[in-house]
């Protein structure tokens, strides 16, 4: 590594500025069209680790964790590991872990998360998942159905703490594939029908189980802080109804996560301070109104903590008819194909005075839907060999990645203080063939 790799520098006049809110906080223009992140040039990372490569700024992750602790000082924070199931990230964050499979439980345990701080989720928990939860002495299991409560009653160790997942009927005004708190979807017990109150009673009727609290999750990419306040009102009312019917005061209220992040220039950022003020104020006010003690608040952010910390680097392979084809695609980022997620991108490593025009960034896979981003302003003279950087790619890329076309998944490289550190190595052809026993 040379001195130029670690020293911050300013960009040349004429280089387009970084879009605010989309890049990790240590990202800077570095001259010649290059960028630095964590005081490391992105062109050097691409040369050393190949492309595609996912880069993570540790400073960004730590800063967001500190902001969350400051906004909710008395809450328990459980990282939604489904957003980025990587041991190194869990260790950096130091939070509890929200998991939903035996694999995520194993990852959390390997990262050193104590069983007491593991919350087990999922609308389907297989026998293997439950066995892993019991072996890990998972602090809480979130019950999602009456059948699951029966299973827990029969199999769980005595005293297993259970949260009841409630569908509060709150519309978070997000994509329908990301909305989880409205009636008619697969998660939890309906509040409106009375099923949630009945489910709490079902847990309380089992002597081996301990009803620890209530859980709800509004969905993902939620920007409306009023939706969280409304969820608090409905959940506190249910806590009061539980006390009235069963004489029991549940001491935990888990509001899930779902805080939104911007993916393209001009999209609004989530107002964390305003959300905290509204959530905590509503919680105190409603508990006082119903004359119940304020429960311990639990939050489960995932995307908000890690999305903006990530940058994915791709190499341009071909340019034709308005398309820029790169060496990655839906195998390392299926979100655009799954639910129309939109991204931007930036040319890195070459300064050009060519005018910018809208391009479609296409992936390498044999699917017409393998498009990573549309209407992306890139230079008109973009050409094979150029390097593209896609910001806000820290959440759900690694987690949702596949081996479609037997393409190996890219590495994850953390950067901080001028030093890159591999969190997950690149998947090789040997890795891909190892499970094929034919």
Short mmCIF file of C-alpha atoms in Angstrom, two decimals:
data_model
loop_
_atom_site.label_atom_id
_atom_site.label_comp_id
_atom_site.label_asym_id
_atom_site.label_seq_id
_atom_site.Cartn_x
_atom_site.Cartn_y
_atom_site.Cartn_z
CA UNK A 1 0.00 0.00 0.00
CA UNK A 2 1.35 3.42 -0.96
CA UNK A 3 1.03 6.74 0.80
CA UNK A 4 -1.47 7.86 -1.87
CA UNK A 5 -3.77 5.04 -0.85
CA UNK A 6 -4.23 6.27 2.70
CA UNK A 7 -3.96 10.05 2.51
CA UNK A 8 -7.26 11.91 2.04
CA UNK A 9 -7.30 14.24 -0.93
CA UNK A 10 -9.63 16.59 -2.73
CA UNK A 11 -11.24 15.96 -6.08
CA UNK A 12 -10.43 17.80 -9.28
CA UNK A 13 -12.59 20.67 -10.36
CA UNK A 14 -15.40 19.47 -12.56
CA UNK A 15 -15.86 16.08 -10.90
CA UNK A 16 -19.49 15.57 -9.90
CA UNK A 17 -20.01 15.93 -6.14
CA UNK A 18 -20.99 13.00 -3.97
CA UNK A 19 -24.73 12.73 -3.50
CA UNK A 20 -25.47 13.63 0.14
CA UNK A 21 -26.77 10.84 2.34
CA UNK A 22 -25.83 8.00 -0.01
CA UNK A 23 -22.15 7.39 0.69
CA UNK A 24 -20.32 6.27 3.85
CA UNK A 25 -19.15 9.14 5.99
CA UNK A 26 -15.45 8.57 5.24
CA UNK A 27 -15.96 8.70 1.44
CA UNK A 28 -14.07 11.51 -0.30
CA UNK A 29 -13.16 12.62 -3.80
CA UNK A 30 -9.56 11.66 -4.42
CA UNK A 31 -8.61 13.24 -7.74
CA UNK A 32 -8.50 11.59 -11.14
CA UNK A 33 -12.08 10.51 -10.66
CA UNK A 34 -11.18 8.18 -7.78
CA UNK A 35 -12.84 7.94 -4.38
CA UNK A 36 -11.47 6.96 -1.00
CA UNK A 37 -13.43 5.16 1.68
CA UNK A 38 -11.91 4.48 5.06
CA UNK A 39 -8.84 6.30 3.65
CA UNK A 40 -8.40 3.57 1.00
CA UNK A 41 -8.76 4.25 -2.74
CA UNK A 42 -11.60 2.32 -4.31
CA UNK A 43 -9.54 1.63 -7.44
CA UNK A 44 -6.91 -0.05 -5.26
CA UNK A 45 -9.55 -2.23 -3.61
CA UNK A 46 -10.90 -3.31 -7.01
CA UNK A 47 -7.38 -4.10 -8.24
CA UNK A 48 -6.50 -6.09 -5.14
CA UNK A 49 -9.73 -8.01 -4.54
CA UNK A 50 -11.24 -8.11 -8.03
CA UNK A 51 -14.81 -7.23 -8.96
CA UNK A 52 -17.54 -7.37 -7.98
CA UNK A 53 -16.47 -6.52 -4.43
CA UNK A 54 -18.56 -5.19 -1.57
CA UNK A 55 -16.80 -2.57 0.54
CA UNK A 56 -17.93 -1.68 4.07
CA UNK A 57 -16.99 1.40 6.03
CA UNK A 58 -16.56 0.43 9.69
CA UNK A 59 -16.70 4.08 10.74
CA UNK A 60 -20.15 4.45 9.17
CA UNK A 61 -21.47 1.35 10.95
CA UNK A 62 -20.05 2.43 14.32
CA UNK A 63 -21.38 5.96 13.88
CA UNK A 64 -24.88 4.76 13.13
CA UNK A 65 -24.79 2.42 16.12
CA UNK A 66 -23.78 5.33 18.36
CA UNK A 67 -26.60 7.49 16.95
CA UNK A 68 -29.12 4.76 17.67
CA UNK A 69 -27.89 4.33 21.25
CA UNK A 70 -28.09 8.09 21.78
CA UNK A 71 -31.63 8.30 20.39
CA UNK A 72 -32.92 5.33 22.41
CA UNK A 73 -30.63 5.22 25.46
CA UNK A 74 -32.77 2.83 27.51
CA UNK A 75 -33.87 0.49 24.71
CA UNK A 76 -32.40 -2.88 23.85
CA UNK A 77 -31.11 -2.86 20.26
CA UNK A 78 -31.14 -6.18 18.40
CA UNK A 79 -29.48 -6.12 15.00
CA UNK A 80 -31.68 -7.73 12.34
CA UNK A 81 -29.01 -10.13 11.09
CA UNK A 82 -31.02 -10.99 7.97
CA UNK A 83 -29.88 -7.61 6.59
CA UNK A 84 -26.19 -8.59 6.75
CA UNK A 85 -25.48 -11.98 8.39
CA UNK A 86 -21.74 -11.56 8.92
CA UNK A 87 -19.89 -12.27 12.17
CA UNK A 88 -17.56 -9.31 11.79
CA UNK A 89 -20.49 -6.91 11.56
CA UNK A 90 -22.15 -8.32 14.69
CA UNK A 91 -18.86 -7.92 16.54
CA UNK A 92 -18.48 -4.30 15.40
CA UNK A 93 -22.03 -3.43 16.46
CA UNK A 94 -22.04 -5.22 19.82
CA UNK A 95 -25.86 -5.41 19.85
CA UNK A 96 -28.26 -8.24 20.57
CA UNK A 97 -29.12 -10.40 17.56
CA UNK A 98 -32.48 -10.83 15.86
CA UNK A 99 -32.24 -14.18 14.03
CA UNK A 100 -34.67 -16.37 12.10
CA UNK A 101 -32.95 -19.67 11.31
CA UNK A 102 -30.56 -22.23 12.78
CA UNK A 103 -27.86 -20.79 10.48
CA UNK A 104 -28.31 -17.27 11.82
CA UNK A 105 -28.31 -18.65 15.36
CA UNK A 106 -25.01 -20.42 14.67
CA UNK A 107 -23.56 -17.23 13.19
CA UNK A 108 -24.64 -15.15 16.20
CA UNK A 109 -23.19 -17.67 18.65
CA UNK A 110 -19.94 -17.81 16.68
CA UNK A 111 -19.77 -14.01 16.84
CA UNK A 112 -19.96 -14.18 20.63
CA UNK A 113 -23.54 -12.99 21.16
CA UNK A 114 -24.75 -14.42 24.50
CA UNK A 115 -27.84 -16.62 24.29
CA UNK A 116 -29.73 -14.21 26.53
CA UNK A 117 -29.41 -11.55 23.81
CA UNK A 118 -30.61 -13.73 20.93
CA UNK A 119 -34.21 -13.19 19.72
CA UNK A 120 -35.55 -15.94 17.45
CA UNK A 121 -38.01 -14.84 14.77
CA UNK A 122 -39.72 -16.31 11.73
CA UNK A 123 -43.24 -17.24 10.72
CA UNK A 124 -41.96 -20.81 10.16
CA UNK A 125 -39.52 -22.27 12.67
CA UNK A 126 -38.43 -25.76 11.70
CA UNK A 127 -37.57 -28.41 14.30
CA UNK A 128 -33.91 -27.71 13.50
CA UNK A 129 -34.44 -23.99 14.17
CA UNK A 130 -36.09 -24.65 17.52
CA UNK A 131 -33.44 -27.18 18.53
CA UNK A 132 -30.74 -24.61 17.73
CA UNK A 133 -32.62 -21.97 19.74
CA UNK A 134 -32.90 -24.23 22.78
CA UNK A 135 -29.24 -25.32 22.52
CA UNK A 136 -28.18 -21.66 22.35
CA UNK A 137 -30.38 -20.84 25.38
CA UNK A 138 -32.01 -18.13 23.25
CA UNK A 139 -33.37 -15.43 25.53
CA UNK A 140 -36.64 -14.96 23.64
CA UNK A 141 -38.59 -16.73 20.94
CA UNK A 142 -41.21 -14.74 19.02
CA UNK A 143 -44.34 -16.88 18.63
CA UNK A 144 -46.02 -16.41 15.26
CA UNK A 145 -48.90 -18.93 15.33
CA UNK A 146 -51.04 -20.97 17.70
CA UNK A 147 -49.42 -24.17 16.40
CA UNK A 148 -46.01 -22.75 17.23
CA UNK A 149 -47.09 -21.96 20.79
CA UNK A 150 -48.18 -25.60 21.15
CA UNK A 151 -44.80 -26.73 19.83
CA UNK A 152 -42.96 -24.50 22.27
CA UNK A 153 -45.08 -25.77 25.13
CA UNK A 154 -44.16 -29.34 24.26
CA UNK A 155 -40.48 -28.88 23.44
CA UNK A 156 -39.05 -25.76 25.06
CA UNK A 157 -37.06 -25.88 28.30
CA UNK A 158 -38.96 -24.74 31.35
CA UNK A 159 -39.10 -20.98 31.69
CA UNK A 160 -38.56 -20.24 27.99
CA UNK A 161 -39.49 -16.59 27.44
CA UNK A 162 -41.88 -15.91 24.59
CA UNK A 163 -42.92 -12.74 22.78
CA UNK A 164 -46.24 -12.80 20.91
CA UNK A 165 -46.04 -11.28 17.44
CA UNK A 166 -48.97 -8.97 16.80
CA UNK A 167 -50.32 -7.70 13.49
CA UNK A 168 -51.45 -4.23 14.63
CA UNK A 169 -53.14 -3.22 11.37
CA UNK A 170 -50.91 -0.20 10.79
CA UNK A 171 -50.17 0.75 7.18
CA UNK A 172 -46.57 1.91 7.01
CA UNK A 173 -46.98 3.17 3.40
CA UNK A 174 -44.15 1.10 1.97
CA UNK A 175 -43.88 -1.40 -0.89
CA UNK A 176 -46.45 -4.17 -0.55
CA UNK A 177 -43.67 -6.78 -0.49
CA UNK A 178 -42.15 -4.97 2.51
CA UNK A 179 -45.33 -4.30 4.53
CA UNK A 180 -45.78 -6.73 7.44
CA UNK A 181 -48.21 -5.04 9.84
CA UNK A 182 -51.39 -4.97 7.74
CA UNK A 183 -54.19 -7.51 7.82
CA UNK A 184 -54.08 -10.40 5.37
CA UNK A 185 -50.35 -11.18 5.34
CA UNK A 186 -48.53 -14.13 6.84
CA UNK A 187 -47.00 -12.69 10.01
CA UNK A 188 -48.33 -12.73 13.54
CA UNK A 189 -51.70 -12.61 15.29
CA UNK A 190 -54.34 -10.11 14.26
CA UNK A 191 -55.03 -7.40 16.81
CA UNK A 192 -58.37 -6.44 15.29
CA UNK A 193 -59.83 -9.95 15.40
CA UNK A 194 -58.82 -10.60 19.01
CA UNK A 195 -56.39 -13.35 17.99
CA UNK A 196 -53.44 -11.52 19.55
CA UNK A 197 -55.10 -11.30 22.96
CA UNK A 198 -56.08 -14.96 22.73
CA UNK A 199 -52.49 -15.90 21.83
CA UNK A 200 -51.15 -14.21 24.95
CA UNK A 201 -53.66 -16.24 26.95
CA UNK A 202 -52.49 -19.41 25.21
CA UNK A 203 -48.90 -18.71 26.26
CA UNK A 204 -49.91 -17.85 29.82
CA UNK A 205 -51.81 -21.14 30.05
CA UNK A 206 -48.61 -23.13 29.49
CA UNK A 207 -46.76 -23.62 32.78
CA UNK A 208 -43.43 -24.18 31.02
CA UNK A 209 -43.55 -20.91 29.09
CA UNK A 210 -43.09 -17.37 30.29
CA UNK A 211 -44.94 -14.59 28.45
CA UNK A 212 -42.30 -11.88 28.25
CA UNK A 213 -43.98 -9.29 26.04
CA UNK A 214 -45.41 -8.27 22.70
CA UNK A 215 -43.78 -7.84 19.33
CA UNK A 216 -44.75 -6.09 16.11
CA UNK A 217 -42.95 -5.06 12.95
CA UNK A 218 -44.38 -2.51 10.53
CA UNK A 219 -42.28 -3.49 7.54
CA UNK A 220 -39.21 -2.17 5.79
CA UNK A 221 -38.28 1.19 4.26
CA UNK A 222 -40.69 2.97 6.62
CA UNK A 223 -40.33 6.77 6.58
CA UNK A 224 -43.56 7.72 8.33
CA UNK A 225 -42.78 8.25 12.02
CA UNK A 226 -46.52 8.61 12.67
CA UNK A 227 -46.90 4.92 11.82
CA UNK A 228 -44.61 3.99 14.72
CA UNK A 229 -46.57 6.23 17.08
CA UNK A 230 -49.83 4.59 16.02
CA UNK A 231 -48.30 1.14 16.53
CA UNK A 232 -47.26 2.18 20.05
CA UNK A 233 -50.80 3.30 20.84
CA UNK A 234 -52.32 0.03 19.68
CA UNK A 235 -49.71 -2.15 21.36
CA UNK A 236 -49.98 -0.33 24.70
CA UNK A 237 -53.75 -0.72 24.56
CA UNK A 238 -53.21 -4.47 24.10
CA UNK A 239 -50.81 -4.55 27.07
CA UNK A 240 -53.57 -2.95 29.16
CA UNK A 241 -56.11 -5.49 27.89
CA UNK A 242 -53.77 -8.35 28.83
CA UNK A 243 -53.49 -6.99 32.34
CA UNK A 244 -57.25 -6.53 32.60
CA UNK A 245 -58.10 -10.02 31.35
CA UNK A 246 -55.23 -12.05 32.78
CA UNK A 247 -53.89 -9.93 35.64
CA UNK A 248 -50.40 -10.01 34.12
CA UNK A 249 -48.21 -7.06 33.17
CA UNK A 250 -45.94 -7.96 30.26
CA UNK A 251 -42.65 -6.13 30.62
CA UNK A 252 -41.28 -5.92 27.06
CA UNK A 253 -42.52 -4.16 23.92
CA UNK A 254 -40.63 -4.93 20.72
CA UNK A 255 -41.43 -2.51 17.88
CA UNK A 256 -39.22 -4.21 15.28
CA UNK A 257 -37.23 -2.06 12.88
CA UNK A 258 -37.79 -0.94 9.32
CA UNK A 259 -36.23 2.55 9.43
CA UNK A 260 -35.81 3.74 5.83
CA UNK A 261 -32.64 4.79 4.03
CA UNK A 262 -32.38 6.79 0.77
CA UNK A 263 -31.05 4.91 -2.25
CA UNK A 264 -31.04 7.72 -4.83
CA UNK A 265 -30.34 11.42 -4.75
CA UNK A 266 -33.25 13.47 -3.44
CA UNK A 267 -34.88 10.69 -1.43
CA UNK A 268 -35.50 11.75 2.19
CA UNK A 269 -33.49 10.31 5.05
CA UNK A 270 -35.22 8.82 8.07
CA UNK A 271 -35.61 11.32 10.92
CA UNK A 272 -34.13 9.21 13.71
CA UNK A 273 -34.22 11.95 16.34
CA UNK A 274 -37.81 12.87 15.49
CA UNK A 275 -38.84 9.21 15.45
CA UNK A 276 -37.26 8.60 18.85
CA UNK A 277 -38.99 11.66 20.31
CA UNK A 278 -42.35 10.56 18.91
CA UNK A 279 -42.01 6.88 19.88
CA UNK A 280 -40.76 7.48 23.42
CA UNK A 281 -43.19 10.34 24.06
CA UNK A 282 -46.16 8.33 22.82
CA UNK A 283 -45.07 5.31 24.85
CA UNK A 284 -44.92 7.32 28.09
CA UNK A 285 -48.18 9.13 27.38
CA UNK A 286 -50.14 5.99 26.49
CA UNK A 287 -48.80 4.00 29.44
CA UNK A 288 -49.78 6.84 31.74
CA UNK A 289 -53.23 7.02 30.15
CA UNK A 290 -53.80 3.28 30.62
CA UNK A 291 -52.14 3.38 34.05
CA UNK A 292 -49.58 0.69 33.33
CA UNK A 293 -45.81 0.77 33.83
CA UNK A 294 -43.67 1.61 30.81
CA UNK A 295 -42.33 -1.64 29.32
CA UNK A 296 -38.73 -2.22 28.24
CA UNK A 297 -38.49 -1.11 24.62
CA UNK A 298 -36.77 -3.38 22.09
CA UNK A 299 -35.86 -2.29 18.55
CA UNK A 300 -34.62 -4.44 15.66
CA UNK A 301 -32.99 -2.22 13.01
CA UNK A 302 -31.07 -3.86 10.20
CA UNK A 303 -30.96 -1.93 6.92
CA UNK A 304 -30.63 1.46 8.67
CA UNK A 305 -27.45 0.34 10.42
CA UNK A 306 -25.57 -1.16 7.47
CA UNK A 307 -27.02 -0.11 4.09
CA UNK A 308 -25.21 3.21 3.76
CA UNK A 309 -21.95 1.65 4.96
CA UNK A 310 -21.72 -0.45 1.79
CA UNK A 311 -20.35 0.30 -1.69
CA UNK A 312 -20.31 -2.34 -4.43
CA UNK A 313 -17.68 -2.06 -7.16
CA UNK A 314 -18.32 -3.48 -10.64
CA UNK A 315 -16.20 -3.58 -13.79
CA UNK A 316 -17.87 -2.55 -17.06
CA UNK A 317 -17.79 -5.43 -19.55
CA UNK A 318 -19.70 -4.00 -22.52
CA UNK A 319 -21.60 -0.90 -23.65
CA UNK A 320 -24.42 -1.00 -26.19
CA UNK A 321 -27.74 0.68 -27.02
CA UNK A 322 -28.09 2.56 -23.78
CA UNK A 323 -26.95 -0.39 -21.64
CA UNK A 324 -23.83 -0.61 -19.52
CA UNK A 325 -23.22 -4.31 -18.80
CA UNK A 326 -21.19 -5.14 -15.70
CA UNK A 327 -19.55 -8.25 -14.23
CA UNK A 328 -22.15 -8.71 -11.50
CA UNK A 329 -25.92 -8.64 -11.37
CA UNK A 330 -28.89 -10.30 -9.76
CA UNK A 331 -26.72 -12.97 -8.15
CA UNK A 332 -25.09 -10.35 -5.91
CA UNK A 333 -28.07 -7.94 -5.80
CA UNK A 334 -31.52 -9.40 -6.56
CA UNK A 335 -33.42 -6.51 -4.96
CA UNK A 336 -34.21 -4.67 -8.23
CA UNK A 337 -35.63 -7.88 -9.71
CA UNK A 338 -37.50 -8.83 -6.53
CA UNK A 339 -39.32 -5.58 -5.79
CA UNK A 340 -38.10 -2.84 -8.04
CA UNK A 341 -35.42 -1.39 -5.76
CA UNK A 342 -33.70 1.59 -7.40
CA UNK A 343 -30.02 2.51 -7.24
CA UNK A 344 -27.57 5.02 -8.62
CA UNK A 345 -23.92 4.54 -9.61
CA UNK A 346 -20.77 6.54 -10.22
CA UNK A 347 -17.77 6.20 -12.52
CA UNK A 348 -14.64 5.73 -10.40
CA UNK A 349 -10.98 5.97 -11.35
CA UNK A 350 -11.18 8.07 -14.51
CA UNK A 351 -11.75 11.79 -14.89
CA UNK A 352 -13.77 12.76 -17.96
CA UNK A 353 -15.30 15.95 -19.28
CA UNK A 354 -17.85 14.04 -21.35
CA UNK A 355 -21.46 15.04 -20.73
CA UNK A 356 -23.53 12.71 -18.64
CA UNK A 357 -26.53 10.88 -20.03
CA UNK A 358 -28.96 8.31 -18.60
CA UNK A 359 -27.82 4.68 -18.81
CA UNK A 360 -29.28 1.34 -17.75
CA UNK A 361 -26.84 -0.81 -15.79
CA UNK A 362 -27.43 -4.43 -16.81
CA UNK A 363 -26.19 -7.54 -15.05
CA UNK A 364 -24.37 -10.51 -16.51
CA UNK A 365 -27.08 -13.14 -16.06
CA UNK A 366 -29.32 -14.75 -18.67
CA UNK A 367 -32.48 -12.96 -17.54
CA UNK A 368 -34.13 -9.92 -19.08
CA UNK A 369 -34.93 -8.79 -15.54
CA UNK A 370 -31.28 -8.72 -14.52
CA UNK A 371 -31.06 -4.93 -14.39
CA UNK A 372 -29.27 -3.31 -11.47
CA UNK A 373 -30.25 0.32 -12.07
CA UNK A 374 -32.05 2.46 -14.62
CA UNK A 375 -31.74 6.11 -15.65
CA UNK A 376 -28.34 6.41 -14.04
CA UNK A 377 -26.45 9.60 -15.06
CA UNK A 378 -23.04 8.42 -16.30
CA UNK A 379 -20.54 9.90 -18.78
CA UNK A 380 -21.40 9.46 -22.45
CA UNK A 381 -17.91 8.02 -23.08
CA UNK A 382 -18.19 5.16 -20.59
CA UNK A 383 -16.35 2.10 -21.90
CA UNK A 384 -15.33 -1.50 -21.07
CA UNK A 385 -12.84 -1.68 -18.22
CA UNK A 386 -14.30 1.31 -16.38
CA UNK A 387 -15.08 0.90 -12.70
CA UNK A 388 -18.54 1.68 -11.30
CA UNK A 389 -19.36 2.24 -7.62
CA UNK A 390 -22.90 1.60 -6.38
CA UNK A 391 -23.63 3.17 -2.98
CA UNK A 392 -26.13 2.10 -0.31
CA UNK A 393 -25.41 -1.57 -0.97
CA UNK A 394 -24.68 -2.80 2.55
CA UNK A 395 -28.06 -4.35 3.33
CA UNK A 396 -29.64 -7.45 1.79
CA UNK A 397 -27.05 -7.84 -0.98
CA UNK A 398 -24.84 -10.43 0.70
CA UNK A 399 -27.84 -11.94 2.49
CA UNK A 400 -29.90 -12.46 -0.69
CA UNK A 401 -27.00 -13.38 -2.98
CA UNK A 402 -27.16 -16.61 -4.98
CA UNK A 403 -24.99 -18.74 -7.26
CA UNK A 404 -27.15 -18.26 -10.34
CA UNK A 405 -25.25 -19.35 -13.47
CA UNK A 406 -22.74 -20.78 -10.96
CA UNK A 407 -21.26 -17.35 -10.42
CA UNK A 408 -19.40 -17.14 -7.12
CA UNK A 409 -20.56 -14.62 -4.57
CA UNK A 410 -18.31 -11.56 -4.11
CA UNK A 411 -16.11 -10.85 -1.10
CA UNK A 412 -16.95 -8.40 1.67
CA UNK A 413 -14.08 -6.11 2.60
CA UNK A 414 -14.20 -3.75 5.58
CA UNK A 415 -12.14 -0.56 5.52
CA UNK A 416 -11.05 1.66 8.39
CA UNK A 417 -8.05 3.92 8.96
CA UNK A 418 -6.42 3.05 5.65
CA UNK A 419 -6.50 -0.70 6.13
CA UNK A 420 -8.78 -3.16 4.30
CA UNK A 421 -9.91 -6.30 6.12
CA UNK A 422 -11.66 -9.26 4.48
CA UNK A 423 -14.85 -10.19 6.33
CA UNK A 424 -16.04 -12.78 3.79
CA UNK A 425 -13.76 -14.12 1.06
CA UNK A 426 -14.78 -14.52 -2.57
CA UNK A 427 -16.59 -17.75 -3.35
CA UNK A 428 -14.51 -19.96 -5.66
CA UNK A 429 -15.42 -22.57 -8.25
CA UNK A 430 -14.11 -25.16 -5.79
CA UNK A 431 -16.64 -23.89 -3.24
CA UNK A 432 -19.41 -24.16 -5.81
CA UNK A 433 -18.52 -27.75 -6.75
CA UNK A 434 -17.87 -29.05 -3.23
CA UNK A 435 -21.54 -29.78 -2.50
CA UNK A 436 -22.18 -31.42 -5.88
CA UNK A 437 -21.63 -35.13 -5.19
CA UNK A 438 -22.93 -36.48 -8.51
#
